Amino acid sequence: MATMSYLDVDRFKLPPLSLPPLCTCPCRPISSQSLIIHRRCSRLSQIRLVFSRRKAVLRVSQNGLLPHRRVITAVAQAEPDRLDEGNAEKVLGYTEDVILESQQKVSQLKNRIIFGLGIGVAAGGVVLAGGWVFTVAFAAVVFAGAREYFELVRSRGITEGMTPPPRYVSRVCSIICALMPMFIMYRGHIDVSVTSAAFVVAMALLLQRGNPRFAQLSSAIFGLFYCGYLPCFWVKLRCGLAAPALNTSATWPFFLGGQAHWTVGLVATLISISSIIAADTFAFLGGKTFGRTPLTSISPKKTWEGTIVGFCGCILTSVILSKVFSWPTTLFSAMAFGVLNFFGSVFGDLTESMIKRDAGVKDSGSLIPGHGGILDRVDSYVFTGALAYSFIKTFLPLYGV
């Protein structure tokens, strides 16, 4: 038999085991006051359950597993008189459940890391490319996020308190949200298109059969605003601020646009996205290490300690990158930009958490293995693009160059 490892599982609150008259066969390699039960299962080559007069030991052979994987075994208190076969089966069942749960967590972590790195690399390439490449890719993300939003609105947890819009209206709204980024890239502005889209949706709801409800109108209009209008500011930020970042020392291949490729929009987008990632990462690490005080009932896992650490990490990242790209030119502007990115990311995250809480779901979808849905990944970016664009256009003279 391969190397064994043992784990006390009194924490599983297993039912008490009773022993029958113990086997005293001299051929057993263990104590004469012990009983051995063998069992094979699909994932383990062999399970060997040994009952002694004081305790029961579940030994698991590792022949069917990878050499580096630790195998979980169980130790449970047993009575010295009788063995209940049903209880023994429960012990084996509990052990298999623990092993399966451990394997699922490892697999989920691998998927999270692999897909997270893939998404990060792809998103970085799209942001650097800019133009229609960025806009079309962004429109696809918006469409997927809008579909998830309207599915949340139609979920049982929300429909118990309101009437959701008809399915055809939800689909039309998702398509309109996806067209908004491309429209703003083509026309340069979006205000009229949003007003027109809201009018079309309102007219479709009011003319439907049955009794139109205000809840249908409000959820549909908010969907256009949340999933369509707000994300469009990322297109205005990345592609609309075409002023060259004159002080930036970063280089770019000549055949891909040369130094002129580094615009205020590109630099601001890179700093904003990096600050949001830093805020989420530092908040997670800070919450795991120091988290004690809950931030809000909307998201019980968030703590004040983690939020403060995330706030500091966001500002620090913004200041460091402002020195790297030489934009914005003042320390105060860089810190203010980091503060704005932080609050936009936090309240965007909390808004999506509120929607999921009312819907009664953990994730907005299952499109990204290990991460959930699109909204679970981009909730921190929904409000941030609008805040960053407004800050640069309104409060930074000469776009901060």
XYZ file of C-alpha atoms in Angstrom:
401
model
C 0.000 0.000 0.000
C 1.209 3.526 -0.806
C 2.025 6.155 1.791
C -0.920 7.004 4.062
C -1.985 10.280 5.647
C -4.598 10.733 8.346
C -6.924 13.554 9.344
C -9.166 13.823 12.376
C -12.698 14.425 11.076
C -14.605 14.787 14.309
C -15.579 18.178 12.804
C -17.791 16.334 10.332
C -20.039 15.251 13.233
C -20.234 11.703 11.989
C -22.773 9.372 13.618
C -21.328 7.098 16.267
C -20.032 3.740 15.046
C -20.477 0.504 16.934
C -18.287 -2.585 16.599
C -19.330 -6.246 16.512
C -17.148 -8.902 18.088
C -13.752 -8.075 16.654
C -11.895 -10.346 14.301
C -8.899 -12.130 15.866
C -7.583 -13.750 12.728
C -3.768 -14.123 13.124
C -3.170 -13.419 9.422
C -4.003 -9.712 9.861
C -0.936 -7.434 9.838
C -2.477 -5.260 12.525
C -3.705 -5.763 16.057
C -5.733 -8.882 16.774
C -8.395 -6.597 18.229
C -9.189 -4.987 14.867
C -11.567 -5.400 11.943
C -10.748 -4.458 8.338
C -13.228 -3.440 5.663
C -12.096 -2.988 2.046
C -13.922 -0.893 -0.523
C -13.118 0.321 -4.022
C -14.458 3.509 -5.558
C -14.181 5.288 -8.908
C -11.648 7.945 -7.869
C -9.516 5.985 -5.413
C -7.900 2.639 -6.063
C -8.786 1.294 -2.637
C -10.204 2.400 0.692
C -9.275 0.400 3.749
C -11.378 0.975 6.880
C -9.762 -0.344 10.057
C -11.752 -0.470 13.287
C -9.770 -0.917 16.487
C -11.151 -1.077 19.992
C -10.608 2.686 20.563
C -11.014 4.294 17.158
C -11.730 3.731 13.486
C -9.134 4.626 10.871
C -10.012 5.090 7.191
C -6.925 4.447 5.067
C -6.971 5.573 1.451
C -4.600 4.108 -1.102
C -3.031 6.718 -3.385
C -2.346 4.402 -6.304
C -5.089 5.994 -8.388
C -4.086 9.627 -7.714
C -1.199 11.875 -8.715
C 1.893 11.313 -6.532
C 1.985 14.895 -5.216
C -1.686 15.034 -4.118
C -2.427 14.528 -0.439
C -5.219 12.075 0.230
C -7.757 12.725 2.964
C -8.501 9.919 5.436
C -10.801 9.854 8.413
C -10.589 9.011 12.070
C -13.869 8.598 13.976
C -14.705 7.461 17.474
C -16.151 3.936 17.637
C -17.839 1.892 20.309
C -16.026 -1.347 21.170
C -19.036 -3.629 20.854
C -20.735 -3.606 17.418
C -20.159 -2.285 13.878
C -23.008 -0.560 12.045
C -22.458 -1.079 8.308
C -24.705 1.892 7.482
C -22.524 4.190 9.567
C -19.418 2.836 7.871
C -20.936 3.665 4.489
C -21.599 7.208 5.731
C -17.951 7.538 6.746
C -16.873 6.524 3.251
C -19.426 8.861 1.691
C -18.230 11.816 3.752
C -14.646 11.112 2.745
C -15.472 10.984 -0.950
C -17.377 14.274 -0.660
C -14.374 15.953 0.975
C -12.059 14.688 -1.762
C -14.405 15.812 -4.538
C -14.851 19.251 -2.951
C -11.082 19.685 -2.676
C -10.596 18.722 -6.318
C -13.338 21.128 -7.431
C -11.713 24.023 -5.552
C -8.341 23.299 -7.147
C -9.932 23.114 -10.606
C -11.850 26.354 -10.045
C -8.671 28.145 -8.938
C -6.814 26.936 -12.043
C -9.628 28.136 -14.299
C -9.704 31.476 -12.516
C -5.979 32.027 -12.998
C -5.846 30.815 -16.620
C -8.893 32.715 -17.833
C -7.955 35.785 -15.774
C -4.541 35.981 -17.449
C -6.076 35.376 -20.866
C -8.654 38.124 -20.381
C -5.993 40.524 -19.099
C -3.701 39.970 -22.095
C -6.571 40.248 -24.589
C -7.956 43.386 -22.945
C -4.508 45.004 -22.906
C -4.047 44.329 -26.620
C -7.483 45.731 -27.450
C -6.861 48.898 -25.417
C -3.497 49.469 -27.106
C -5.010 48.934 -30.547
C -7.759 51.499 -29.980
C -10.006 52.714 -32.796
C -12.592 50.349 -34.233
C -10.811 47.303 -32.793
C -11.414 48.625 -29.305
C -14.948 49.763 -30.128
C -16.173 46.505 -31.690
C -14.655 44.370 -28.928
C -16.153 46.695 -26.350
C -19.579 46.471 -28.026
C -19.462 42.663 -27.761
C -18.747 42.915 -24.029
C -21.584 45.425 -23.614
C -24.011 43.109 -25.407
C -23.095 40.165 -23.162
C -23.395 42.337 -20.049
C -26.790 43.661 -21.129
C -28.086 40.135 -21.694
C -26.965 39.175 -18.184
C -28.603 42.251 -16.694
C -31.995 41.541 -18.235
C -31.747 37.880 -17.204
C -31.181 39.075 -13.628
C -34.223 41.333 -13.939
C -36.282 38.321 -15.049
C -34.985 36.098 -12.233
C -37.360 34.761 -9.625
C -35.944 36.847 -6.798
C -36.757 40.128 -8.572
C -39.981 39.105 -10.305
C -41.572 38.345 -6.933
C -41.705 42.085 -6.254
C -42.078 43.532 -9.756
C -43.120 42.779 -13.308
C -40.122 42.395 -15.655
C -40.209 43.733 -19.220
C -41.227 41.248 -21.933
C -38.448 39.116 -23.336
C -38.546 40.756 -26.769
C -38.067 44.178 -25.149
C -35.069 42.847 -23.211
C -33.487 41.571 -26.402
C -34.086 44.839 -28.223
C -32.532 46.765 -25.318
C -29.468 44.484 -25.392
C -28.984 45.156 -29.101
C -29.393 48.917 -28.594
C -26.783 48.848 -25.807
C -24.334 47.061 -28.120
C -24.906 49.604 -30.898
C -24.289 52.617 -28.659
C -20.448 52.310 -28.520
C -20.235 51.979 -32.306
C -22.600 54.916 -32.781
C -20.508 57.131 -30.529
C -17.349 56.072 -32.358
C -18.943 57.040 -35.665
C -20.760 60.209 -34.606
C -18.658 61.389 -31.657
C -21.647 61.939 -29.342
C -24.503 59.832 -28.021
C -27.012 62.017 -26.190
C -29.648 62.065 -28.945
C -29.357 58.344 -29.578
C -29.973 57.507 -25.920
C -33.058 59.700 -25.848
C -34.374 58.102 -29.031
C -33.709 54.587 -27.740
C -35.505 55.330 -24.465
C -38.506 56.660 -26.416
C -38.681 53.526 -28.590
C -38.509 51.229 -25.561
C -41.159 53.222 -23.684
C -43.463 53.149 -26.710
C -43.030 49.376 -27.118
C -43.882 48.799 -23.457
C -46.912 51.089 -23.460
C -48.358 49.481 -26.588
C -47.942 45.877 -25.443
C -50.932 43.660 -24.744
C -52.175 43.545 -21.183
C -51.531 46.127 -18.502
C -48.168 47.939 -18.800
C -46.401 48.375 -15.477
C -44.068 51.115 -14.331
C -41.608 48.480 -13.087
C -41.178 47.285 -16.672
C -40.388 50.780 -17.898
C -38.014 51.637 -15.044
C -35.996 48.395 -15.291
C -35.713 48.711 -19.094
C -34.656 52.381 -19.032
C -32.147 51.707 -16.259
C -30.776 48.847 -18.352
C -30.158 51.252 -21.242
C -28.425 53.656 -18.868
C -26.434 51.084 -16.874
C -25.425 48.714 -19.689
C -25.341 51.102 -22.652
C -24.906 54.784 -21.880
C -22.384 54.601 -19.024
C -19.977 52.120 -20.704
C -19.858 54.365 -23.805
C -17.718 56.822 -21.886
C -14.854 54.349 -22.150
C -15.004 54.795 -25.934
C -15.044 58.572 -25.479
C -12.117 58.301 -23.052
C -9.963 55.966 -25.160
C -10.786 57.223 -28.648
C -12.175 60.719 -28.078
C -9.251 62.294 -26.212
C -6.891 62.254 -29.184
C -4.565 64.994 -27.924
C -0.965 63.709 -27.914
C 0.600 62.989 -24.545
C 3.637 65.149 -25.303
C 5.649 64.353 -22.177
C 5.215 60.582 -22.366
C 8.522 58.804 -22.841
C 6.912 55.495 -23.895
C 7.809 54.348 -27.401
C 5.664 52.639 -30.030
C 6.672 51.013 -33.331
C 6.651 53.407 -36.254
C 4.616 51.092 -38.498
C 1.893 50.997 -35.783
C 1.594 54.747 -35.447
C 4.833 55.769 -33.761
C 4.982 58.209 -30.887
C 1.720 59.845 -31.970
C -0.086 56.675 -30.885
C 0.371 57.707 -27.238
C -2.574 60.025 -26.749
C -4.093 61.401 -23.566
C -6.967 58.964 -24.045
C -4.677 55.924 -24.191
C -2.608 56.964 -21.173
C -5.687 57.878 -19.125
C -7.357 54.557 -19.992
C -4.283 52.547 -18.995
C -3.927 54.404 -15.685
C -7.635 54.122 -14.901
C -7.818 50.382 -15.634
C -4.611 49.689 -13.704
C -5.883 51.696 -10.722
C -9.140 49.727 -10.657
C -7.263 46.416 -10.786
C -4.996 47.599 -7.974
C -7.994 48.711 -5.888
C -9.668 45.305 -6.242
C -6.462 43.374 -5.568
C -5.361 45.397 -2.544
C -8.900 45.374 -1.128
C -9.038 41.574 -1.417
C -5.634 41.078 0.205
C -6.333 43.647 2.909
C -9.718 42.115 3.685
C -8.220 38.632 3.963
C -5.430 39.831 6.249
C -7.000 42.557 8.384
C -10.738 42.414 7.605
C -12.941 42.587 10.702
C -15.573 45.307 10.222
C -18.237 44.741 7.516
C -18.526 47.605 5.042
C -22.188 47.181 4.100
C -24.930 44.579 4.195
C -25.139 44.681 0.391
C -21.848 42.789 0.133
C -21.071 41.052 3.475
C -17.572 39.958 2.395
C -16.350 43.530 1.988
C -14.759 45.126 5.055
C -13.683 48.620 6.007
C -10.113 47.430 6.504
C -9.962 45.939 3.006
C -11.551 49.054 1.522
C -8.959 51.319 3.136
C -6.105 49.146 1.880
C -7.658 49.152 -1.597
C -7.993 52.943 -1.462
C -4.299 53.348 -0.657
C -3.290 50.850 -3.350
C -5.398 52.628 -5.970
C -3.914 56.055 -5.261
C -0.379 54.641 -5.102
C -0.802 52.967 -8.491
C -2.199 56.131 -10.032
C 0.714 58.222 -8.742
C 3.379 55.720 -9.861
C 1.925 55.407 -13.372
C 1.602 59.183 -13.640
C 5.365 59.369 -13.097
C 5.977 56.616 -15.657
C 3.817 58.225 -18.374
C 4.417 61.840 -17.258
C 0.642 62.354 -17.195
C -0.981 64.110 -15.450
C 1.847 66.488 -14.774
C 1.014 67.358 -11.138
C 0.947 65.109 -8.086
C -2.382 66.521 -6.928
C -4.042 65.684 -10.262
C -2.687 62.128 -10.158
C -3.993 61.588 -6.613
C -7.383 63.099 -7.489
C -7.586 60.815 -10.528
C -6.848 57.795 -8.306
C -9.503 58.812 -5.759
C -12.079 59.167 -8.531
C -11.213 55.754 -9.964
C -11.480 54.161 -6.547
C -14.924 55.499 -5.683
C -16.211 54.680 -9.160
C -15.013 51.080 -8.841
C -16.393 50.586 -5.323
C -19.861 51.920 -6.042
C -20.000 50.089 -9.365
C -19.221 46.854 -7.548
C -21.823 47.549 -4.864
C -24.482 48.396 -7.456
C -24.035 45.054 -9.188
C -23.998 43.279 -5.805
C -27.336 44.909 -4.965
C -28.851 43.666 -8.225
C -27.567 40.128 -7.635
C -28.778 40.160 -4.028
C -32.320 41.085 -5.096
C -32.146 38.461 -7.844
C -31.054 35.841 -5.305
C -27.989 34.677 -7.261
C -24.289 34.512 -6.504
C -22.980 35.282 -10.008
C -24.517 37.246 -12.857
C -23.772 34.381 -15.247
C -21.395 31.543 -16.089
C -19.765 32.814 -19.278
C -16.233 32.989 -17.840
C -15.124 29.771 -16.057
C -13.941 30.518 -12.542
C -15.103 34.156 -12.700
C -18.852 34.037 -13.246
C -20.452 36.378 -15.754
C -19.360 39.472 -17.658
C -20.977 41.818 -15.133
C -19.025 40.139 -12.327
C -15.785 41.175 -14.051
C -16.693 44.647 -15.334
C -18.940 45.976 -12.551
C -16.093 48.129 -11.208
C -15.671 49.800 -14.620
C -19.283 50.821 -15.323
C -19.233 54.220 -13.571
C -15.480 54.793 -13.698
C -15.245 55.621 -17.399
C -17.780 58.445 -17.108
C -16.080 59.856 -13.996
C -12.613 59.720 -15.554
C -13.745 61.349 -18.804
C -15.616 64.129 -16.999
C -12.635 64.776 -14.709
C -10.206 65.156 -17.616
C -12.531 67.288 -19.731
C -13.692 69.548 -16.909
C -10.996 69.824 -14.255
C -7.680 69.255 -16.048
C -6.534 72.269 -18.094
C -5.135 71.234 -21.483
C -6.182 67.635 -20.688
C -3.469 67.472 -17.998
C -0.595 67.561 -20.503
